[in-house]
């Protein structure tokens, strides 16, 4: 059974996770549920993290971003190598590394604009993006650097092919959920990263759904950083001391994002620094505790609303399996445990299924990479709106696999 290694730095941008799993192909030709072996997390270096934060706000030159892209690849390679050292494995023991890269910019599809373009009868491929509203994104962490510095074949950049086929390219958790839960479907999973998303898994991929519910931790983390100079609200302790601000909650609930129907995706353009900073300015006299309590309640509300509006009308699910860094926020999880049962839905965590909640996103990318290497369709068109099944991912081969190279002169 091959070893696969997954890496992840998500929209929370709170570190790089590395996870080692084993996986195999089941009798139906699809990957089996990955089996977790070990994992670790590393922090972003103090001299690199601020540069990427500047890139999020389009405040970094393309020349600087070029070097950051390579440096981030080196960090991901360090995380992978540290995990190999921890478990006592060599590069040749690993089948593939998978990660998506750090999202710098993501633009969701403009469905009305896309429909108008199709009706225009234009056959221009270029105009699909200049006039047609198709989605796009920029995802860094150079895979060639990771493959070279780990000597392991590396697969990354899973979203662009889905984009080119008209899909939203986000979220991507649904493929892992199909592999992991297709024999227990229908079942719903919830991932709470910087952005939160829901997936309806089914043995019939044509019945699946996947979409972002709205913010996960991103706005909470922003306030904690701005007001307390800390990375996140540990255990939800700050939120637990505050009270919801009704006027602010009403404002948040009228965000334009909630007018979109699945498949939909959110990014920092929706709930990122600019939006959060405006709220901080408008509510500068509000306490940090009350602001964080309101944002935390807003995240729980948006998840509940998405389950009720889009999942329950489609499938009689009774369980939501949660993962992601947000599962460590006790206040948020308690809100969800209070809200969901009134709709006949219970909340549990993915650890109960052998998929550790903090590492599930990294396991997702390892699984996508394994599928890519085996030329398996690893997108879910019904979930993201793509026009066809496809093999997502770009592959950089390990240098050790090069043929006909010969010896390198000592002078080099």
Short mmCIF file of C-alpha atoms in Angstrom, two decimals:
data_model
loop_
_atom_site.label_atom_id
_atom_site.label_comp_id
_atom_site.label_asym_id
_atom_site.label_seq_id
_atom_site.Cartn_x
_atom_site.Cartn_y
_atom_site.Cartn_z
CA UNK A 1 0.00 0.00 0.00
CA UNK A 2 1.73 3.24 -1.14
CA UNK A 3 2.72 6.03 1.21
CA UNK A 4 1.42 9.45 0.20
CA UNK A 5 2.35 12.79 1.73
CA UNK A 6 0.05 15.81 1.84
CA UNK A 7 0.89 19.44 2.62
CA UNK A 8 -1.46 22.32 3.29
CA UNK A 9 -1.47 26.00 4.11
CA UNK A 10 -5.04 27.15 3.83
CA UNK A 11 -6.96 30.40 3.92
CA UNK A 12 -6.32 30.70 7.67
CA UNK A 13 -2.60 30.97 6.82
CA UNK A 14 -1.63 29.78 10.31
CA UNK A 15 1.14 27.34 9.34
CA UNK A 16 2.00 24.46 7.03
CA UNK A 17 0.63 21.02 7.85
CA UNK A 18 2.38 17.85 6.66
CA UNK A 19 0.68 14.48 6.88
CA UNK A 20 1.70 10.94 5.96
CA UNK A 21 -0.92 8.38 4.91
CA UNK A 22 -1.21 5.06 3.16
CA UNK A 23 -3.70 4.54 0.38
CA UNK A 24 -4.66 1.93 -2.16
CA UNK A 25 -7.10 1.37 -4.99
CA UNK A 26 -10.33 -0.36 -4.01
CA UNK A 27 -12.09 -3.00 -6.10
CA UNK A 28 -14.25 -0.35 -7.76
CA UNK A 29 -11.15 1.38 -9.14
CA UNK A 30 -11.37 4.41 -6.84
CA UNK A 31 -8.92 5.18 -4.03
CA UNK A 32 -9.77 3.67 -0.68
CA UNK A 33 -10.13 5.78 2.45
CA UNK A 34 -6.63 7.04 3.33
CA UNK A 35 -5.12 5.69 6.53
CA UNK A 36 -3.42 8.31 8.67
CA UNK A 37 0.13 7.47 9.80
CA UNK A 38 1.60 10.67 11.28
CA UNK A 39 1.68 14.43 10.88
CA UNK A 40 3.28 17.66 12.00
CA UNK A 41 2.95 21.41 11.52
CA UNK A 42 5.55 24.12 10.94
CA UNK A 43 5.21 27.87 11.27
CA UNK A 44 5.70 30.29 8.42
CA UNK A 45 9.10 32.03 8.87
CA UNK A 46 8.86 35.52 10.32
CA UNK A 47 10.57 37.06 7.27
CA UNK A 48 8.33 35.23 4.75
CA UNK A 49 4.86 35.40 6.25
CA UNK A 50 4.51 39.22 6.04
CA UNK A 51 5.37 39.13 2.34
CA UNK A 52 2.58 36.67 1.60
CA UNK A 53 0.16 38.73 3.67
CA UNK A 54 1.10 41.68 1.47
CA UNK A 55 0.47 39.55 -1.61
CA UNK A 56 -3.06 38.87 -0.34
CA UNK A 57 -3.77 42.61 -0.56
CA UNK A 58 -2.03 43.04 -3.94
CA UNK A 59 0.76 44.99 -2.26
CA UNK A 60 3.71 42.91 -3.48
CA UNK A 61 5.51 43.41 -6.79
CA UNK A 62 5.55 40.55 -9.26
CA UNK A 63 9.35 40.41 -8.86
CA UNK A 64 9.06 39.95 -5.09
CA UNK A 65 6.25 37.41 -5.52
CA UNK A 66 8.47 35.39 -7.84
CA UNK A 67 11.10 34.91 -5.12
CA UNK A 68 8.43 34.32 -2.46
CA UNK A 69 7.02 31.54 -4.64
CA UNK A 70 10.34 29.70 -4.58
CA UNK A 71 10.98 30.39 -0.88
CA UNK A 72 7.54 29.03 -0.01
CA UNK A 73 8.42 25.90 -1.98
CA UNK A 74 11.51 25.51 0.18
CA UNK A 75 9.38 25.80 3.33
CA UNK A 76 7.00 23.10 2.08
CA UNK A 77 10.00 20.90 1.28
CA UNK A 78 11.35 21.44 4.80
CA UNK A 79 8.01 20.37 6.27
CA UNK A 80 7.96 17.22 4.12
CA UNK A 81 11.56 16.34 4.97
CA UNK A 82 10.93 16.89 8.69
CA UNK A 83 8.02 14.46 8.57
CA UNK A 84 10.11 11.85 6.75
CA UNK A 85 12.81 12.20 9.40
CA UNK A 86 10.19 11.84 12.14
CA UNK A 87 8.83 8.56 10.77
CA UNK A 88 12.15 7.19 9.51
CA UNK A 89 11.31 6.98 5.82
CA UNK A 90 13.32 7.84 2.70
CA UNK A 91 12.18 9.73 -0.43
CA UNK A 92 11.96 6.50 -2.42
CA UNK A 93 9.43 5.19 0.12
CA UNK A 94 6.92 7.90 -0.84
CA UNK A 95 4.73 7.52 -3.92
CA UNK A 96 3.81 11.19 -4.26
CA UNK A 97 3.51 14.54 -2.47
CA UNK A 98 0.34 16.57 -2.97
CA UNK A 99 -0.54 20.15 -2.08
CA UNK A 100 -2.45 22.96 -3.71
CA UNK A 101 -0.16 25.85 -2.85
CA UNK A 102 -0.93 29.04 -1.01
CA UNK A 103 -3.86 30.83 -2.60
CA UNK A 104 -2.92 34.45 -3.31
CA UNK A 105 -5.98 35.38 -5.33
CA UNK A 106 -9.13 33.56 -6.32
CA UNK A 107 -11.93 34.92 -8.47
CA UNK A 108 -15.13 32.85 -8.55
CA UNK A 109 -17.09 32.36 -11.77
CA UNK A 110 -19.44 35.12 -12.81
CA UNK A 111 -22.35 32.91 -13.84
CA UNK A 112 -24.56 35.66 -15.42
CA UNK A 113 -21.59 36.97 -17.42
CA UNK A 114 -20.68 33.42 -18.41
CA UNK A 115 -24.23 32.72 -19.61
CA UNK A 116 -24.29 35.93 -21.66
CA UNK A 117 -20.96 34.99 -23.25
CA UNK A 118 -22.25 31.57 -24.24
CA UNK A 119 -25.36 33.12 -25.77
CA UNK A 120 -23.17 35.50 -27.79
CA UNK A 121 -21.94 32.60 -29.89
CA UNK A 122 -18.27 33.63 -29.57
CA UNK A 123 -15.82 30.81 -30.32
CA UNK A 124 -12.80 32.66 -28.90
CA UNK A 125 -11.00 30.73 -26.19
CA UNK A 126 -9.24 33.88 -25.00
CA UNK A 127 -12.52 35.74 -24.53
CA UNK A 128 -13.70 33.12 -22.05
CA UNK A 129 -11.58 35.03 -19.53
CA UNK A 130 -11.45 38.53 -21.01
CA UNK A 131 -15.21 38.70 -21.54
CA UNK A 132 -16.78 35.43 -20.43
CA UNK A 133 -16.57 35.50 -16.64
CA UNK A 134 -14.76 32.17 -16.19
CA UNK A 135 -13.01 31.76 -12.81
CA UNK A 136 -9.28 32.14 -12.25
CA UNK A 137 -6.76 32.16 -9.45
CA UNK A 138 -3.11 32.43 -8.47
CA UNK A 139 -1.63 29.70 -6.28
CA UNK A 140 2.04 29.85 -5.30
CA UNK A 141 4.59 27.43 -3.72
CA UNK A 142 6.65 26.22 -6.66
CA UNK A 143 6.32 22.46 -7.13
CA UNK A 144 9.65 22.17 -8.94
CA UNK A 145 11.37 23.41 -5.79
CA UNK A 146 9.51 20.89 -3.61
CA UNK A 147 10.27 17.98 -5.97
CA UNK A 148 13.94 18.96 -6.21
CA UNK A 149 14.48 19.49 -2.47
CA UNK A 150 12.61 16.36 -1.35
CA UNK A 151 13.46 14.12 -4.33
CA UNK A 152 9.81 13.04 -4.40
CA UNK A 153 7.36 13.42 -7.30
CA UNK A 154 5.08 16.35 -6.46
CA UNK A 155 1.59 17.24 -7.69
CA UNK A 156 0.06 20.67 -7.14
CA UNK A 157 -2.17 23.30 -8.82
CA UNK A 158 -5.41 21.30 -8.73
CA UNK A 159 -7.82 24.14 -9.49
CA UNK A 160 -6.91 25.58 -12.95
CA UNK A 161 -8.21 22.64 -15.02
CA UNK A 162 -11.52 22.76 -13.17
CA UNK A 163 -11.61 26.52 -13.84
CA UNK A 164 -10.99 25.97 -17.54
CA UNK A 165 -13.92 23.55 -17.63
CA UNK A 166 -16.19 26.16 -16.05
CA UNK A 167 -15.97 24.82 -12.50
CA UNK A 168 -15.50 26.94 -9.42
CA UNK A 169 -12.34 25.05 -8.45
CA UNK A 170 -13.30 25.42 -4.81
CA UNK A 171 -13.84 23.78 -2.48
CA UNK A 172 -11.84 20.62 -3.26
CA UNK A 173 -12.68 18.49 -0.23
CA UNK A 174 -15.43 16.60 -2.05
CA UNK A 175 -13.09 14.17 -3.81
CA UNK A 176 -11.60 12.95 -0.52
CA UNK A 177 -15.12 12.70 0.89
CA UNK A 178 -16.19 10.57 -2.07
CA UNK A 179 -13.19 8.27 -1.51
CA UNK A 180 -13.68 8.13 2.25
CA UNK A 181 -17.46 7.99 2.62
CA UNK A 182 -18.94 6.65 -0.63
CA UNK A 183 -19.94 3.41 1.10
CA UNK A 184 -21.72 5.28 3.91
CA UNK A 185 -23.37 8.02 1.82
CA UNK A 186 -25.25 10.23 1.73
CA UNK A 187 -23.27 12.06 4.37
CA UNK A 188 -22.25 15.68 4.90
CA UNK A 189 -18.81 16.93 5.83
CA UNK A 190 -17.87 20.38 7.08
CA UNK A 191 -14.40 21.88 6.80
CA UNK A 192 -13.73 24.98 8.89
CA UNK A 193 -10.55 26.67 7.68
CA UNK A 194 -10.23 30.36 6.96
CA UNK A 195 -13.30 29.82 4.78
CA UNK A 196 -15.82 27.13 5.73
CA UNK A 197 -17.30 24.68 3.24
CA UNK A 198 -19.82 21.84 3.11
CA UNK A 199 -19.71 18.69 1.02
CA UNK A 200 -22.58 16.27 0.38
CA UNK A 201 -20.90 12.93 -0.35
CA UNK A 202 -22.69 10.20 -2.25
CA UNK A 203 -21.73 6.95 -3.95
CA UNK A 204 -23.22 8.50 -7.10
CA UNK A 205 -20.95 11.45 -7.89
CA UNK A 206 -23.74 13.06 -9.95
CA UNK A 207 -25.65 13.63 -6.69
CA UNK A 208 -22.82 15.32 -4.81
CA UNK A 209 -22.59 18.95 -3.73
CA UNK A 210 -19.74 21.12 -2.48
CA UNK A 211 -19.74 24.82 -1.73
CA UNK A 212 -18.41 27.45 0.63
CA UNK A 213 -20.74 28.47 3.45
CA UNK A 214 -18.94 31.76 4.17
CA UNK A 215 -16.20 32.68 6.63
CA UNK A 216 -14.65 30.12 8.91
CA UNK A 217 -11.79 31.55 10.94
CA UNK A 218 -10.59 34.31 8.62
CA UNK A 219 -12.47 37.25 10.18
CA UNK A 220 -12.03 35.97 13.72
CA UNK A 221 -8.28 35.66 13.18
CA UNK A 222 -8.11 39.13 11.66
CA UNK A 223 -9.65 40.79 14.70
CA UNK A 224 -7.48 38.79 17.10
CA UNK A 225 -4.38 39.86 15.16
CA UNK A 226 -5.43 43.51 14.91
CA UNK A 227 -6.58 43.92 18.51
CA UNK A 228 -4.45 41.43 20.48
CA UNK A 229 -1.48 40.73 18.19
CA UNK A 230 -2.14 36.99 18.41
CA UNK A 231 -2.73 34.53 15.57
CA UNK A 232 -6.13 33.12 16.54
CA UNK A 233 -8.72 32.78 19.28
CA UNK A 234 -7.36 29.75 21.14
CA UNK A 235 -10.22 27.45 22.17
CA UNK A 236 -12.64 30.29 21.41
CA UNK A 237 -11.84 31.79 24.80
CA UNK A 238 -12.11 35.42 23.64
CA UNK A 239 -15.47 34.80 21.96
CA UNK A 240 -16.76 33.04 25.08
CA UNK A 241 -16.25 36.26 27.09
CA UNK A 242 -18.18 38.47 24.69
CA UNK A 243 -21.74 39.07 23.54
CA UNK A 244 -23.11 39.27 20.02
CA UNK A 245 -23.58 42.82 18.68
CA UNK A 246 -27.06 42.68 17.03
CA UNK A 247 -26.54 45.54 14.56
CA UNK A 248 -23.23 44.10 13.37
CA UNK A 249 -24.68 40.61 13.02
CA UNK A 250 -27.54 41.97 10.88
CA UNK A 251 -25.02 43.76 8.67
CA UNK A 252 -22.96 40.59 8.23
CA UNK A 253 -26.02 38.53 7.39
CA UNK A 254 -26.86 40.80 4.44
CA UNK A 255 -23.49 40.26 2.75
CA UNK A 256 -23.78 39.82 -1.03
CA UNK A 257 -22.16 36.39 -0.80
CA UNK A 258 -25.36 34.88 0.58
CA UNK A 259 -27.26 35.77 -2.58
CA UNK A 260 -25.12 33.28 -4.53
CA UNK A 261 -26.33 29.71 -5.03
CA UNK A 262 -24.11 26.61 -5.00
CA UNK A 263 -21.71 25.84 -6.45
CA UNK A 264 -20.17 28.93 -4.91
CA UNK A 265 -16.80 29.83 -3.49
CA UNK A 266 -15.60 32.61 -1.22
CA UNK A 267 -12.19 34.14 -0.69
CA UNK A 268 -10.58 37.15 0.96
CA UNK A 269 -12.28 39.47 -1.51
CA UNK A 270 -15.50 38.54 0.29
CA UNK A 271 -14.50 38.26 3.95
CA UNK A 272 -10.86 39.28 4.07
CA UNK A 273 -8.78 42.09 5.51
CA UNK A 274 -10.44 44.98 3.67
CA UNK A 275 -13.92 43.91 4.74
CA UNK A 276 -12.87 43.18 8.32
CA UNK A 277 -10.89 46.42 8.63
CA UNK A 278 -13.93 48.44 7.59
CA UNK A 279 -15.95 46.77 10.33
CA UNK A 280 -13.19 47.44 12.85
CA UNK A 281 -13.28 51.09 11.84
CA UNK A 282 -17.07 51.31 12.07
CA UNK A 283 -17.11 49.52 15.45
CA UNK A 284 -13.89 50.89 16.91
CA UNK A 285 -15.51 51.45 20.30
CA UNK A 286 -16.76 47.85 20.52
CA UNK A 287 -14.82 45.48 22.74
CA UNK A 288 -12.61 42.81 21.21
CA UNK A 289 -14.60 40.16 23.03
CA UNK A 290 -17.89 41.34 21.56
CA UNK A 291 -16.48 41.62 18.05
CA UNK A 292 -15.01 38.12 18.17
CA UNK A 293 -18.22 36.74 19.68
CA UNK A 294 -20.19 38.28 16.82
CA UNK A 295 -17.88 36.94 14.11
CA UNK A 296 -17.90 33.50 15.73
CA UNK A 297 -21.69 33.46 15.88
CA UNK A 298 -21.78 34.66 12.26
CA UNK A 299 -19.66 31.70 11.17
CA UNK A 300 -21.96 29.27 12.99
CA UNK A 301 -25.05 30.98 11.54
CA UNK A 302 -23.73 30.80 7.97
CA UNK A 303 -22.96 27.08 8.35
CA UNK A 304 -26.40 26.36 9.80
CA UNK A 305 -28.08 28.40 7.05
CA UNK A 306 -26.21 26.49 4.35
CA UNK A 307 -27.18 23.11 5.80
CA UNK A 308 -30.84 24.11 6.01
CA UNK A 309 -31.08 25.95 2.68
CA UNK A 310 -29.07 23.67 0.42
CA UNK A 311 -28.29 20.27 1.98
CA UNK A 312 -31.46 19.12 3.75
CA UNK A 313 -33.77 19.80 0.76
CA UNK A 314 -31.56 17.48 -1.32
CA UNK A 315 -30.75 14.61 1.05
CA UNK A 316 -32.13 13.39 4.41
CA UNK A 317 -28.78 13.57 6.20
CA UNK A 318 -28.56 13.21 9.96
CA UNK A 319 -24.86 13.82 10.57
CA UNK A 320 -22.27 16.48 9.80
CA UNK A 321 -18.62 15.39 10.09
CA UNK A 322 -16.43 18.39 10.90
CA UNK A 323 -12.71 18.95 10.28
CA UNK A 324 -10.25 21.81 9.96
CA UNK A 325 -8.66 24.19 12.41
CA UNK A 326 -12.05 25.57 13.42
CA UNK A 327 -12.82 22.34 15.26
CA UNK A 328 -10.36 23.52 17.92
CA UNK A 329 -12.59 26.52 18.64
CA UNK A 330 -14.78 25.20 21.46
CA UNK A 331 -17.11 28.22 21.37
CA UNK A 332 -17.80 27.76 17.65
CA UNK A 333 -18.29 24.01 17.97
CA UNK A 334 -20.67 24.49 20.91
CA UNK A 335 -22.74 26.93 18.86
CA UNK A 336 -23.00 24.37 16.06
CA UNK A 337 -23.89 21.61 18.52
CA UNK A 338 -26.70 23.84 19.79
CA UNK A 339 -27.98 24.84 16.34
CA UNK A 340 -27.82 21.73 14.17
CA UNK A 341 -29.82 19.26 16.32
CA UNK A 342 -32.93 21.43 15.94
CA UNK A 343 -32.81 20.41 12.27
CA UNK A 344 -32.33 16.72 13.06
CA UNK A 345 -28.58 16.86 12.41
CA UNK A 346 -25.83 15.84 14.81
CA UNK A 347 -22.26 17.16 14.75
CA UNK A 348 -19.18 14.95 15.04
CA UNK A 349 -15.51 15.26 14.05
CA UNK A 350 -13.60 13.41 11.35
CA UNK A 351 -11.26 11.86 13.95
CA UNK A 352 -14.03 9.32 14.56
CA UNK A 353 -13.42 8.07 11.01
CA UNK A 354 -9.64 7.89 11.21
CA UNK A 355 -9.11 11.30 9.59
CA UNK A 356 -7.65 13.72 12.19
CA UNK A 357 -9.58 16.99 11.94
CA UNK A 358 -6.54 19.33 11.89
CA UNK A 359 -4.94 17.33 9.06
CA UNK A 360 -7.89 16.48 6.83
CA UNK A 361 -7.09 19.22 4.31
CA UNK A 362 -3.54 17.91 3.91
CA UNK A 363 -4.92 14.37 3.53
CA UNK A 364 -7.23 15.73 0.83
CA UNK A 365 -4.30 16.97 -1.25
CA UNK A 366 -2.37 13.74 -0.80
CA UNK A 367 -5.42 11.85 -2.10
CA UNK A 368 -5.87 14.19 -5.07
CA UNK A 369 -2.20 13.76 -5.94
CA UNK A 370 -2.43 9.97 -5.76
CA UNK A 371 -5.40 10.07 -8.12
CA UNK A 372 -3.58 12.41 -10.50
CA UNK A 373 -0.52 10.16 -10.61
CA UNK A 374 -2.80 7.22 -11.42
CA UNK A 375 -4.72 9.26 -14.05
CA UNK A 376 -8.02 9.01 -12.17
CA UNK A 377 -10.79 11.59 -12.51
CA UNK A 378 -10.45 13.53 -9.27
CA UNK A 379 -12.93 16.36 -9.73
CA UNK A 380 -16.68 16.21 -9.02
CA UNK A 381 -18.47 18.14 -11.81
CA UNK A 382 -21.82 18.07 -10.02
CA UNK A 383 -20.22 19.80 -7.05
CA UNK A 384 -18.13 22.51 -8.72
CA UNK A 385 -19.98 23.01 -11.99
CA UNK A 386 -17.27 21.77 -14.37
CA UNK A 387 -18.44 20.54 -17.77
CA UNK A 388 -16.51 17.24 -17.58
CA UNK A 389 -14.56 14.89 -15.37
CA UNK A 390 -10.84 15.61 -15.45
CA UNK A 391 -7.45 14.83 -13.91
CA UNK A 392 -6.69 17.77 -11.64
CA UNK A 393 -3.07 18.61 -10.85
CA UNK A 394 0.31 19.42 -12.37
CA UNK A 395 3.16 16.97 -11.80
CA UNK A 396 6.85 17.64 -11.15
CA UNK A 397 8.89 14.44 -11.18
CA UNK A 398 11.53 13.60 -8.58
CA UNK A 399 15.06 14.22 -9.93
CA UNK A 400 16.01 10.64 -8.97
CA UNK A 401 13.60 9.36 -11.63
CA UNK A 402 15.43 11.08 -14.50
CA UNK A 403 16.64 8.68 -17.21
CA UNK A 404 19.69 8.94 -19.50
CA UNK A 405 21.18 11.71 -17.42
CA UNK A 406 24.63 10.35 -16.76
CA UNK A 407 26.99 11.63 -14.10
CA UNK A 408 27.29 15.33 -13.24
CA UNK A 409 30.88 16.66 -13.53
CA UNK A 410 32.46 17.37 -10.14
CA UNK A 411 33.20 20.93 -11.22
CA UNK A 412 29.43 21.63 -11.20
#
